[in-house]
Structure formats: C-alpha cells, structure tokens
Tab-separated table of C-alpha atoms in Angstrom:
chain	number	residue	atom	x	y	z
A	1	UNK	CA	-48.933	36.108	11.266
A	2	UNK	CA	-49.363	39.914	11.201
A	3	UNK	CA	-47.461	40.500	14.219
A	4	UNK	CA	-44.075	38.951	12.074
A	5	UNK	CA	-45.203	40.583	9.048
A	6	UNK	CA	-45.696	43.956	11.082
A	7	UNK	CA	-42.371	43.831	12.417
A	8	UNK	CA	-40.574	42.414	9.184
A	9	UNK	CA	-41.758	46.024	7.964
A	10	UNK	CA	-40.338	47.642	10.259
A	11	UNK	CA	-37.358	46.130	10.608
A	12	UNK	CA	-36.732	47.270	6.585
A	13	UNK	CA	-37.972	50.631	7.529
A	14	UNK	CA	-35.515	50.899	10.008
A	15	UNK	CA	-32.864	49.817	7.698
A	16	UNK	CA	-33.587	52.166	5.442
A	17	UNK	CA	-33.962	54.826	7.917
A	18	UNK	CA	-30.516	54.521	8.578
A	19	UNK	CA	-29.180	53.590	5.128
A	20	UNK	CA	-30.268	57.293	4.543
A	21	UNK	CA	-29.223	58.833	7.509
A	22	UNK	CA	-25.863	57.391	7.529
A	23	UNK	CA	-25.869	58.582	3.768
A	24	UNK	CA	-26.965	62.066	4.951
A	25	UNK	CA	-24.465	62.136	7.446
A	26	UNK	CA	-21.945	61.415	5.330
A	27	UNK	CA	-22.487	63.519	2.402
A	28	UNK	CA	-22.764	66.355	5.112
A	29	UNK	CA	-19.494	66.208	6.541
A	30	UNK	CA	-17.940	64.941	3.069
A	31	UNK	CA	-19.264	68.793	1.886
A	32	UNK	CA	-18.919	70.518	5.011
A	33	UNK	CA	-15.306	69.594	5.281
A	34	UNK	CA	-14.087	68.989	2.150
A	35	UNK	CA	-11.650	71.400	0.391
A	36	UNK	CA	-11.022	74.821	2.387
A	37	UNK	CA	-9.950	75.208	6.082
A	38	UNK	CA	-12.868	76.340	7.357
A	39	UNK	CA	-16.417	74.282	7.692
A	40	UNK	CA	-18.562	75.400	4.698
A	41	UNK	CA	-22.117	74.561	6.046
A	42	UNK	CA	-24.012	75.190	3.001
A	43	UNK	CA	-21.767	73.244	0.673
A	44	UNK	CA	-22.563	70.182	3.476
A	45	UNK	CA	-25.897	70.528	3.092
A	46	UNK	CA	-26.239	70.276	-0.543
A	47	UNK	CA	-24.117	67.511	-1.003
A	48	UNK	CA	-26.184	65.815	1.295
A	49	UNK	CA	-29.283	66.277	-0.236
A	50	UNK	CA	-27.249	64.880	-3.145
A	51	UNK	CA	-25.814	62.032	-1.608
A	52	UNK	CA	-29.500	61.162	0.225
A	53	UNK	CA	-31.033	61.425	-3.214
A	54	UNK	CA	-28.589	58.968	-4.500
A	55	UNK	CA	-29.391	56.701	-2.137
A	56	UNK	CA	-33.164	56.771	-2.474
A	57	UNK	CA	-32.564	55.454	-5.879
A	58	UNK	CA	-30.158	52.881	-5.552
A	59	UNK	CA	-31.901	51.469	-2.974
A	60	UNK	CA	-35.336	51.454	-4.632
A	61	UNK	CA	-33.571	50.249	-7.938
A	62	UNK	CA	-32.219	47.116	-4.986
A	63	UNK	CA	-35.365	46.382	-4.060
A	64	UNK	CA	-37.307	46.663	-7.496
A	65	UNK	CA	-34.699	43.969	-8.813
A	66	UNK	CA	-34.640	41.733	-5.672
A	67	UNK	CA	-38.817	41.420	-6.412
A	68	UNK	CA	-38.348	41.033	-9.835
A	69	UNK	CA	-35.609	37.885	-9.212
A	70	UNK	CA	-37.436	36.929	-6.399
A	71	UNK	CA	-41.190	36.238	-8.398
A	72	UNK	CA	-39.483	34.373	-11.479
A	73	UNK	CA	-38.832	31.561	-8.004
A	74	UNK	CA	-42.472	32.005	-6.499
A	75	UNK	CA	-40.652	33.443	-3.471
A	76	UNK	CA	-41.453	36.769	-2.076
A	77	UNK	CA	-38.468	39.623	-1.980
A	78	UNK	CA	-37.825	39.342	1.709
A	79	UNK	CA	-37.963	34.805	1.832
A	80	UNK	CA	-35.502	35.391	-0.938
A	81	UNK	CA	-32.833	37.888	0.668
A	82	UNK	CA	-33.033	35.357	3.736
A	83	UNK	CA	-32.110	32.369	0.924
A	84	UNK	CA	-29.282	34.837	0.068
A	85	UNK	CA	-28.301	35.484	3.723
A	86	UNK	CA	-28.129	31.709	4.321
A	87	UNK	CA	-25.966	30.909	1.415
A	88	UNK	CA	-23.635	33.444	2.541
A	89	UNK	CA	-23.825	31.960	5.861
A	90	UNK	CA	-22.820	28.775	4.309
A	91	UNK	CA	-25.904	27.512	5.045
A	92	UNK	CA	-28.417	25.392	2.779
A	93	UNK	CA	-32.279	25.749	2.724
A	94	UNK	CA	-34.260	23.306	4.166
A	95	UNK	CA	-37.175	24.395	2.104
A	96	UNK	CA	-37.406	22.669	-1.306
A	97	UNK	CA	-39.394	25.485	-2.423
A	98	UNK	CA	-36.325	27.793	-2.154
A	99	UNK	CA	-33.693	25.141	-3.835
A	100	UNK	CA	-34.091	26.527	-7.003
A	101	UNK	CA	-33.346	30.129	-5.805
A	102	UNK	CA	-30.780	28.995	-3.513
A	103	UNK	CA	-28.878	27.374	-6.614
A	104	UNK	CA	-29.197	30.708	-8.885
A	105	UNK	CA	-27.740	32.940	-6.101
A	106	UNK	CA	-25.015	30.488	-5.365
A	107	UNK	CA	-23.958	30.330	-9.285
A	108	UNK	CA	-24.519	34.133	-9.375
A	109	UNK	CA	-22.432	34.759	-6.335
A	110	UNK	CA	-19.755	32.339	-7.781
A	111	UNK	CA	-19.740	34.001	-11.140
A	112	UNK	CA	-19.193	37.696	-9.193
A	113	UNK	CA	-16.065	36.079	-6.915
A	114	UNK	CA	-14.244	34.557	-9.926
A	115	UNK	CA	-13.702	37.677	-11.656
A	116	UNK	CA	-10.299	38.120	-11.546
A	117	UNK	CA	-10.648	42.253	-12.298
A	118	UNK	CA	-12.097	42.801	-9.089
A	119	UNK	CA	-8.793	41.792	-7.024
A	120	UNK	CA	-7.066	44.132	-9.637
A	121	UNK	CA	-9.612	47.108	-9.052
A	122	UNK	CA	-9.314	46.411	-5.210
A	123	UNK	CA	-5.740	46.639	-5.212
A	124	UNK	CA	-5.219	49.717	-7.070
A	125	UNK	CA	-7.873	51.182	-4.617
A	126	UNK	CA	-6.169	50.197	-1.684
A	127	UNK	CA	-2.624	51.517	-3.706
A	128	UNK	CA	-4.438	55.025	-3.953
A	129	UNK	CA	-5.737	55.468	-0.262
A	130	UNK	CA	-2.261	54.413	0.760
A	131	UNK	CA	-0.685	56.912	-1.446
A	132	UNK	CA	-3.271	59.772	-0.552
A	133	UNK	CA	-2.598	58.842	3.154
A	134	UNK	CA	1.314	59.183	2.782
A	135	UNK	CA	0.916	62.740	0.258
A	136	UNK	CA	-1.954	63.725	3.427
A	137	UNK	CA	1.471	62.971	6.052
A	138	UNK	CA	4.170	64.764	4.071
A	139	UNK	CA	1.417	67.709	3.601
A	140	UNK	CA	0.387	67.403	7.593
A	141	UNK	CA	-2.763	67.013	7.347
A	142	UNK	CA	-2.901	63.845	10.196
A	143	UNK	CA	-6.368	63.678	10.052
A	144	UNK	CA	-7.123	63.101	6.378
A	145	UNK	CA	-4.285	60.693	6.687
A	146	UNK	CA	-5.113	58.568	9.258
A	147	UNK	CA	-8.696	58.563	7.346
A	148	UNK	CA	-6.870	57.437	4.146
A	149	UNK	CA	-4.445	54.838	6.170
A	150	UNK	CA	-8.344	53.662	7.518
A	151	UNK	CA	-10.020	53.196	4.135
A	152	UNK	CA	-6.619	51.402	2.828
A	153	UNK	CA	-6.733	49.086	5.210
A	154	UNK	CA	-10.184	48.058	4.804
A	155	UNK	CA	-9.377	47.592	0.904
A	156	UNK	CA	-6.844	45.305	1.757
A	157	UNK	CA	-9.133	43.339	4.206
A	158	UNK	CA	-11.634	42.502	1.423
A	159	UNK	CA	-9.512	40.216	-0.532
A	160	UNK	CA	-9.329	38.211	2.381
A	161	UNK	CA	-13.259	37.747	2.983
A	162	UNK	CA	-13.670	37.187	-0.282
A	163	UNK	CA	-11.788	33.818	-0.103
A	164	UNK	CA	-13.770	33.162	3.016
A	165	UNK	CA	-17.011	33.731	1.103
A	166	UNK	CA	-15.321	31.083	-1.885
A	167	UNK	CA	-15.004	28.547	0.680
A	168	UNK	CA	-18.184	29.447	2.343
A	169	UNK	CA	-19.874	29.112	-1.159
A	170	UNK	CA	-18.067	25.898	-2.242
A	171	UNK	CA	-19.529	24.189	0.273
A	172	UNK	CA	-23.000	25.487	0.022
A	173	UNK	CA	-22.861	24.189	-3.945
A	174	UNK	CA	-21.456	20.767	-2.611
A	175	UNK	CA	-24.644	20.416	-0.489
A	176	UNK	CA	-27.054	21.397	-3.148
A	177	UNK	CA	-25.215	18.906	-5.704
A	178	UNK	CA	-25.292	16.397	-3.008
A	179	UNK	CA	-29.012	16.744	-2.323
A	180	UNK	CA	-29.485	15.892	-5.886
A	181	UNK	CA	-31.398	18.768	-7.273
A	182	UNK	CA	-31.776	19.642	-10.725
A	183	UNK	CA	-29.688	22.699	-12.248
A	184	UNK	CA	-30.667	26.201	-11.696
A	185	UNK	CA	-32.869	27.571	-14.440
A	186	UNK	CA	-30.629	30.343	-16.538
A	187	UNK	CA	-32.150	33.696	-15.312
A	188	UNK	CA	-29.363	35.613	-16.566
C-alpha cells in the first residue's frame, strides 16, 4: 500500500512542479517581452516571482478546500478529486461510500454550467482577443497577433465543451437517480 501511496505523492508533486514552472515560465516571458522592443530581463524576472507566488497560493487555497469538502464525505482529498474526475468522465462510482460525494459534485458542477453569465463573459473574451489580434495586424505586430487569433480561438472552443460536459453530466445524474440514492446533503 505504500508503494501507491508513495507514488500518488509524487505524482501531485510533479503536478505541482510544473503548475509552477509553467507559471514561472510564463510570467517570465509575459515581463520579459511585454511592452518595449527590446527583452527587459529584469522586468521578466519579477513578474515571475509574482506570477509563481500567485500560484503557490491559489493552489494551496485548491487543495485546503478540496480537504475541507472532501472530510464533510469521509473521503480523503485525493479519493475525492478521482470521484470528480469520474463524473467528468461521465462515469459513476461503483463505491457506495463515494455516492454521496459523487451527487454533491454533480449538482455543484450543474449549478456552475447553467449560469448563463459565463457564455456572456466568454464571448466578450473571445470578442476582445479577436479585436486585439486584428488592432496587433493593422499595427504589424504578426506575432502578438497570431498569439491573440490563438487565445480567441480557444475562447470560442469552450462553449462547445461545455455542452459536452452538460451531456456528460446529465447522464451521470440519470445513473445516480436511477441507482436510487438518497439526495445529496446541502454543503453549500
């Protein structure tokens, strides 16, 4: 049983080892080639000790909440990100011990797709990088453009998982109801 544990540990070790380099990376070049022609080295370097910082706390502010939800359902943090993975997967737990969990992140998950805002906020973000991208051609810059045109795209994609996820999660909650189980307790 150690051997799993010991390489469940380092499997989030090695997520977050890249969550923060990728973060790090980022925030460099975000700094070191932001604003002026030339690369300001310095001015990458900070903002990456920014950005890093940032995400240090947002994901120990994660993983403090995902413990938190996870012990009010007897379930440890990582058994209940794998319940969450598995809903998402469309999947339903074969463990009765995680039905009640499973039920609470399906009705959370359905409560987070249904706001209508979202597809509002996502298209005025996808409206913006597309109008950056054509101000970044007109000005020449092709790069920041084609980085702009990049991100836009992407915005656009995410409407269309999202309905994939609603299906996804419809029939997850048609499972659960058909197995019969109670209703989630209200852990708002």
């Amino acid at each position: 049983m150690s051997g799993s544990v010991g390489k469940a540990r380092l499997a989030v070790a090695g997520s977050l080892l890249a969550v923060l380099l990728v973060a790090a990376l980022s925030g460099f070049l975000a700094g070191a080639v932001a604003g002026e022609k030339e690369l300001d080295v310095a001015a990458g370097r900070s903002l990456a000790a920014v950005v890093v910082v940032l995400a240090m706390v947002a994901t120990a502010g994660a993983w403090w909440w995902t413990r938190r939800r996870a012990a009010r359902f007897g379930l440890s943090a990582s058994r209940y990100m794998r319940v969450g993975r598995r809903i998402q997967r469309g999947k339903v737990p074969e463990d009765p011990a995680e039905l009640p969990a499973a039920i609470d992140i399906a009705t959370r998950q359905r409560r987070v797709l249904s706001r209508r805002w979202v597809w509002w906020l996502l298209g005025a973000a996808a409206l913006l990088w597309l109008a950056n991208a054509v101000a970044q051609l007109f000005a020449q810059n092709y790069g920041y453009a084609c980085f702009s045109f990049l991100l836009g795209g992407l915005t656009l994609i995410n409407p269309l998982s999202m309905r994939r996820q609603r299906r996804r999660l419809g029939a997850v909650e048609h499972a659960l109801h058909a197995q019969g189980t109670p209703g989630a307790p209200s852990t708002s």
